[in-house]
C-alpha positions as MATLAB code, in Angstrom:
seq = 'MALGNDLSSSGSDRTSADQAIFRGEFAIFERTIYLDNAARTPMATSVGEEVARYVDVARAEGARKSEWLDRVETVRERVAKFIGAERAEVAFTKNTSEGINLVAQSLQLPEGSNVIICPELEHAANVYPWVNLMHKGVRLKHVPARDGRVDLADIEARIDAQTKVVTVSSVSFVSGARTDLRELSKMCRARGIFLMVDAAQSLGIVPTNVDELGVDALACSAQKGLLSVYGQGLLYCRKEWARTMHPPFLSRSSVDGAAHESDLGDLEHVVLCDGAIRFETGNPNFIGVFTLDRALDLLEEASPERIFAHVTYLASRLIAELKDSGHRVVTPESAEHRASIVVFEHADPEGLVRRLQEHRIVVSARRGRVRISVHMMNNDADLDRLLSHIGSVGH';
ca = [
       0.013    0.269   -0.481;
       2.043    3.426   -1.258;
      -0.458    6.582    0.384;
       1.273    9.955   -0.960;
       1.881   12.992    1.675;
       1.414   15.479    0.137;
      -1.111   17.702    1.749;
      -1.001   20.639    0.468;
      -2.521   20.763   -3.148;
      -4.226   17.872   -4.242;
      -6.645   18.610   -1.430;
      -9.302   16.945   -0.332;
      -9.512   13.898   -2.891;
      -5.513   13.245   -2.367;
      -7.243   12.908    1.350;
      -9.815   10.452    0.088;
      -7.741    8.630   -1.871;
      -5.625    7.271    0.321;
      -9.023    7.479    3.113;
     -10.618    4.872    0.068;
      -7.204    2.276    0.085;
      -6.418    2.201    4.109;
      -9.981    1.401    4.485;
      -9.766   -1.661    1.867;
      -7.743   -3.175    3.969;
     -10.471   -3.653    6.333;
     -12.983   -6.736    5.097;
     -14.809   -5.753    7.510;
     -16.649   -3.265    5.656;
     -17.621   -5.542    2.522;
     -20.923   -6.748    5.094;
     -20.537   -3.830    7.990;
     -20.332   -0.271    9.416;
     -17.856   -0.333   12.285;
     -17.959    2.827   14.513;
     -16.304    1.398   17.499;
     -12.758    1.902   16.511;
     -12.168    2.993   20.472;
     -13.215   -0.277   21.852;
     -10.973   -2.363   19.386;
      -9.883   -2.082   15.742;
     -11.091   -4.517   12.781;
      -7.765   -6.833   11.940;
      -5.934   -5.517    8.578;
      -5.272   -7.495    5.750;
      -1.839   -6.619    6.653;
      -2.177   -7.078    9.923;
      -2.951  -10.915    9.974;
      -1.284  -11.624    6.639;
       1.941  -10.862    8.840;
       0.168  -13.126   12.222;
      -0.175  -16.018    9.143;
       3.822  -15.977    8.669;
       4.582  -15.948   12.525;
       1.797  -19.166   12.992;
       3.679  -20.559    9.935;
       7.154  -20.338   10.956;
       6.455  -21.230   14.744;
       4.274  -24.597   12.990;
       7.567  -25.669   11.070;
       9.957  -24.845   12.616;
       9.216  -23.862   16.380;
      10.824  -20.112   17.087;
      13.400  -17.949   15.105;
      14.097  -16.428   18.667;
      18.027  -15.182   17.897;
      16.215  -13.318   14.414;
      12.551  -12.583   16.178;
      14.447  -10.606   19.152;
      16.101   -8.415   16.786;
      13.270   -7.070   15.566;
      11.618   -6.521   18.648;
      14.357   -3.765   19.109;
      14.029   -2.690   16.016;
      10.014   -2.530   16.222;
      11.019   -0.976   19.156;
      13.350    2.419   17.776;
      10.084    2.023   14.716;
       7.438    3.439   18.165;
      10.081    5.182   19.872;
      10.451    7.370   16.431;
       6.095    7.323   15.896;
       6.037    8.918   19.787;
       9.190   10.744   19.626;
      10.671    9.901   21.784;
      13.906    6.967   22.557;
      15.008    3.723   22.025;
      15.372    3.226   26.042;
      12.472    5.084   26.771;
       9.874    2.289   25.652;
       9.087   -0.537   27.530;
       6.749   -3.418   25.441;
       4.160   -4.397   28.086;
       0.550   -6.348   27.579;
      -2.134   -3.961   27.695;
      -2.244    0.006   28.717;
      -3.155   -1.814   32.585;
       0.442   -2.969   33.265;
       1.703   -0.205   31.149;
       0.126    1.524   34.237;
       0.574   -0.432   37.231;
       4.237   -0.559   36.480;
       5.479    2.970   37.111;
       2.654    3.095   40.427;
       3.742    0.321   41.594;
       7.425    1.374   40.770;
       7.185    5.344   41.643;
       7.360    3.814   45.473;
       5.496    6.455   46.704;
       5.153    7.685   50.266;
       3.027    7.193   52.547;
       0.925   10.469   52.957;
       1.550   11.476   49.887;
      -1.291   12.072   47.443;
      -2.902   11.018   43.232;
      -4.789   13.109   41.431;
      -7.409   11.816   39.325;
     -11.019   11.956   38.396;
     -12.270    8.647   37.383;
     -15.917    9.879   36.487;
     -13.413   10.151   33.176;
     -11.269    7.435   33.358;
     -11.440    3.876   32.387;
     -10.679    0.996   34.449;
      -7.144    0.741   33.459;
      -6.285    3.852   34.766;
      -8.702    3.927   38.215;
      -7.270    0.768   40.116;
      -3.442    0.584   39.486;
      -3.851    3.707   41.678;
      -6.535    2.495   44.043;
      -4.186   -0.301   44.653;
      -2.122    2.216   46.404;
      -4.377    3.198   49.270;
      -3.458   -0.199   50.899;
       0.224    1.408   50.963;
      -1.577    5.006   52.487;
      -1.499    6.675   49.195;
      -3.614    8.533   49.328;
      -6.052    9.425   45.874;
      -7.923   13.398   45.295;
     -10.425   13.539   42.637;
     -11.265   16.591   40.587;
     -14.807   16.555   39.234;
     -15.930   16.350   35.433;
     -17.085   19.528   33.553;
     -18.941   19.233   30.329;
     -16.781   16.089   30.108;
     -13.644   16.774   30.731;
     -11.141   17.817   33.693;
     -10.120   21.319   34.221;
      -6.835   21.967   34.774;
      -7.924   25.035   37.248;
      -9.845   22.268   39.250;
      -6.265   19.907   39.143;
      -4.494   22.862   40.053;
      -6.441   23.821   43.409;
      -5.986   19.956   44.137;
      -2.023   20.613   44.194;
      -0.071   20.033   47.412;
       2.774   19.933   49.505;
       1.856   15.818   49.536;
       1.224   15.988   45.586;
       3.495   13.155   43.732;
       1.563   12.193   40.641;
      -1.176   13.764   38.739;
      -2.607   10.814   36.040;
      -4.898   11.669   33.402;
      -6.524    9.387   29.261;
      -4.374   11.629   26.709;
      -8.516   11.751   25.083;
     -11.372   10.655   27.910;
     -13.088    6.822   26.766;
     -16.304    8.080   28.140;
     -16.537   11.607   26.842;
     -14.253   11.695   23.967;
     -13.090   15.113   25.500;
      -8.751   15.547   24.726;
      -6.267   16.807   27.652;
      -4.957   19.729   26.779;
      -1.443   17.782   28.054;
       1.653   20.841   27.255;
      -0.381   23.206   29.670;
      -1.205   19.876   31.863;
       2.864   18.773   31.986;
       3.903   22.771   32.620;
       2.390   22.827   35.207;
       3.760   19.167   36.524;
       6.955   20.072   35.970;
       7.421   23.310   37.318;
       6.098   21.696   41.138;
       8.242   18.233   39.860;
       4.772   16.549   39.472;
       5.174   13.345   37.495;
       2.499   13.473   35.278;
       1.121    9.599   33.856;
      -0.928    9.816   30.269;
      -3.563    6.811   29.564;
      -3.331    7.089   25.466;
      -4.837    4.079   25.006;
      -7.673    6.694   23.050;
      -4.756    8.362   21.326;
      -2.192    6.489   19.954;
      -2.072    5.878   15.751;
      -5.042    8.713   15.619;
      -3.257   11.724   18.000;
      -0.659   12.912   15.990;
       1.777   12.159   19.331;
       5.170   13.987   20.140;
       6.333   13.037   24.153;
       9.325   15.749   23.826;
       7.480   17.592   23.555;
       3.928   17.922   25.077;
       6.822   16.879   28.304;
       4.345   14.188   30.137;
       6.661   11.513   31.781;
       4.802    8.503   31.875;
       2.336    7.092   29.038;
       1.311    3.682   28.226;
      -1.490    2.842   26.052;
      -2.903   -0.956   24.349;
      -2.329   -1.658   20.610;
      -5.325   -3.160   19.517;
      -7.762    0.417   19.198;
      -5.842    3.920   17.294;
      -2.392    1.089   16.253;
      -4.187   -1.679   15.394;
      -3.306   -3.708   16.546;
      -4.379   -7.662   19.258;
      -5.060   -7.771   22.284;
      -2.726   -8.075   24.603;
       0.456   -6.215   23.245;
       1.112   -3.032   24.226;
       3.254    0.358   25.127;
       5.261    1.970   28.341;
       6.299    4.957   27.471;
       9.163    6.796   30.234;
      11.139    9.654   30.439;
      14.268    8.426   30.570;
      15.470   11.047   34.165;
      12.397    8.998   35.732;
      12.902    6.102   34.824;
      16.456    5.891   35.687;
      15.174    6.940   39.902;
      12.236    4.164   39.815;
      13.124   -0.264   40.893;
      10.567   -2.125   39.063;
       8.440   -4.037   41.170;
       9.048   -7.780   38.832;
      13.098   -8.195   37.482;
      13.906  -10.693   35.141;
      17.105  -11.471   32.913;
      15.239   -9.283   30.482;
      15.131   -6.309   33.126;
      19.016   -6.048   33.453;
      22.385   -4.489   31.529;
      24.440   -7.193   30.214;
      24.492   -9.330   26.406;
      25.195  -12.471   28.426;
      21.943  -15.180   28.060;
      18.667  -15.642   28.694;
      19.700  -18.465   31.494;
      23.226  -16.680   32.538;
      22.777  -15.315   35.792;
      25.276  -12.575   36.010;
      26.692  -10.884   38.354;
      23.660  -11.188   41.396;
      26.066   -8.861   44.205;
      26.487   -6.468   41.243;
      22.867   -6.589   39.309;
      22.702   -3.038   36.466;
      19.538   -2.521   35.131;
      18.705   -1.874   32.201;
      18.730    1.544   31.245;
      15.499    3.711   30.941;
      12.103    1.625   30.810;
      13.451   -1.571   28.994;
      13.536   -1.820   33.441;
      10.274   -2.626   33.300;
      10.399   -5.493   30.453;
       9.712   -9.183   32.355;
      10.979  -12.894   29.807;
      10.258  -12.554   26.501;
       8.228  -10.317   24.130;
       4.803  -11.378   23.632;
       7.196  -11.384   19.227;
       3.441  -11.632   17.203;
       2.210   -8.829   18.888;
       5.366   -6.926   18.210;
       5.142   -7.902   15.233;
       1.737   -6.648   14.389;
       1.983   -3.817   15.514;
       5.250   -3.168   12.624;
       2.864   -4.215   10.207;
      -0.107   -1.161   11.951;
       2.888    0.759   11.912;
       3.235    0.329    8.249;
      -0.446    1.698    7.643;
      -0.039    4.512    9.512;
       2.734    6.310    8.755;
       1.994    5.643    5.470;
      -1.105    7.576    6.042;
       0.340    9.796    8.241;
      -1.147   10.805   11.678;
      -1.812   14.246   10.335;
      -3.821   13.262    7.608;
      -5.751   10.485   10.091;
      -6.311   13.228   12.417;
      -7.319   16.107    9.822;
      -9.679   12.909    8.717;
     -11.419   11.752   12.260;
     -11.573   15.443   13.080;
     -14.040   15.880   10.398;
     -16.522   13.085   10.609;
     -16.268   14.205   14.422;
     -17.410   17.092   14.040;
     -20.138   16.172   10.979;
     -21.032   13.491   13.578;
     -22.393   16.608   17.018;
     -23.827   19.170   14.508;
     -25.975   16.093   12.251;
     -26.358   14.502   16.622;
     -27.059   18.779   17.977;
     -29.353   18.838   15.398;
     -31.696   16.224   15.514;
     -32.119   16.619   19.034;
     -29.832   14.503   20.955;
     -27.619   15.953   23.574;
     -24.517   15.421   22.834;
     -21.588   14.574   25.481;
     -18.131   15.520   22.658;
     -16.949   18.986   23.033;
     -17.266   20.749   20.212;
     -14.021   22.436   19.287;
     -12.116   20.759   17.622;
      -8.977   21.661   20.239;
     -10.731   19.694   22.742;
     -11.780   16.086   21.096;
     -10.993   13.484   18.563;
     -12.155    9.821   17.041;
     -14.687   10.015   20.150;
     -18.941   11.212   19.714;
     -20.952   10.416   22.895;
     -24.193   10.997   23.333;
     -26.849   11.146   25.930;
     -29.835    8.386   24.133;
     -32.892    7.470   26.533;
     -31.816    4.012   25.471;
     -28.290    3.746   24.966;
     -27.872   -0.328   24.764;
     -31.810   -0.874   23.112;
     -29.699    1.743   20.507;
     -26.358   -0.073   20.468;
     -28.313   -3.301   20.090;
     -30.600   -2.654   17.148;
     -27.491   -0.637   15.048;
     -26.346   -3.510   15.434;
     -29.560   -5.610   13.348;
     -28.367   -3.147   10.227;
     -24.398   -4.239   10.961;
     -23.365   -1.069   12.297;
     -21.182   -1.209   15.291;
     -20.866    0.884   17.402;
     -21.006    0.843   21.853;
     -22.194    2.109   25.360;
     -20.206    3.356   28.045;
     -21.220    4.049   31.225;
     -25.463    5.443   30.012;
     -24.375    7.560   27.006;
     -23.933    5.945   23.387;
     -20.776    6.129   21.710;
     -19.273    6.232   18.464;
     -15.242    6.311   17.209;
     -14.530    6.818   14.110;
     -10.687    6.318   12.255;
      -8.955    6.566    9.099;
     -11.213    3.722    7.733;
     -14.113    5.455    8.350;
     -16.082    7.481    5.574;
     -19.259    9.996    5.060;
     -21.449    7.324    3.675;
     -20.436    5.232    7.020;
     -22.160    8.437    8.635;
     -24.821    8.631    6.440;
     -26.374    5.177    7.549;
     -24.702    5.180   11.362;
     -27.372    8.495   10.834;
     -30.227    7.237    9.271;
     -30.757    4.194   11.925;
     -30.370    6.312   14.994;
     -33.097    9.040   13.863;
     -35.888    5.848   12.830;
     -35.476    4.397   16.224;
     -35.664    8.783   17.746;
     -33.873    9.761   20.361;
];
């Protein structure tokens, strides 16, 4: 697949052609209008072919472990470049929950310290890892949600001398609101506070440069915007922080040195891997890393900037037409405060989701509201069909 990267002269024609090529990777659209990418994306053909290659080797040879480990490092470098990080700042995990738990435990927060969070807008993956610290005497300080968003002034008002962590989602799974991470990171850095970000609803959809944003750690699962598979995730941790953190688990892959994984090395002078790599334990999920590699082909060829422009256009249209039809939209209307998720209220959200499913239209219900989530493979025709059926069932 070859997509153009010129955002200027060819304008909408170029974008339309690229979108059609991207959409052609997803066979599901031959029979279904899929608008639930915030839960998971369907598998692209080229990603499926990567799975098949792995299976072929596993069946015929068992493994090519040395070759596979080399490829893992190549993909690590690629992921780091994709998010604006250094290679050693990227660890492979199995999901968002694992990444956030690793950070929460490795920070070794002292008794009496506190973590600022807005549970109303956060997924359980970014709540329970912090709840788990309460038995160690760490307090959670809640901030309210205002119109589906976190107001940074509310966070600032809750900060005190014992605040060690602020944790937020880059994009809320429950409202679709996008957090101003640049401003929040300035607030946190000025006070020496660690900023943790759940990026499950933004990576692969919102162009992300962790260095420019100034976040301290970012965790993500790969089956959503990153177009990969369940069981694969990634964790970014800024090197200055990672070097001070001791992981809760240790294995040969966490320890610096070139010896074989079965060798013990010097047990009296254990040196951890530099940066976030110290958080990895044991063998990586090879098939997950390789499918992520192939998914990055799709994302990079489409270009993060074009993907973001496309999804924000679709979201803008959804918000406008849902409001025109009388629905109360929870997602912020301003494009600077949202991305690819649109959430609205309905008298029977679960019932609406089921009725749409009967017409081969897939959306989801979350916390008593209907959630629509788009990606580069979606188009205006998908929205036409969705909106016509939402209109036919009332609101």
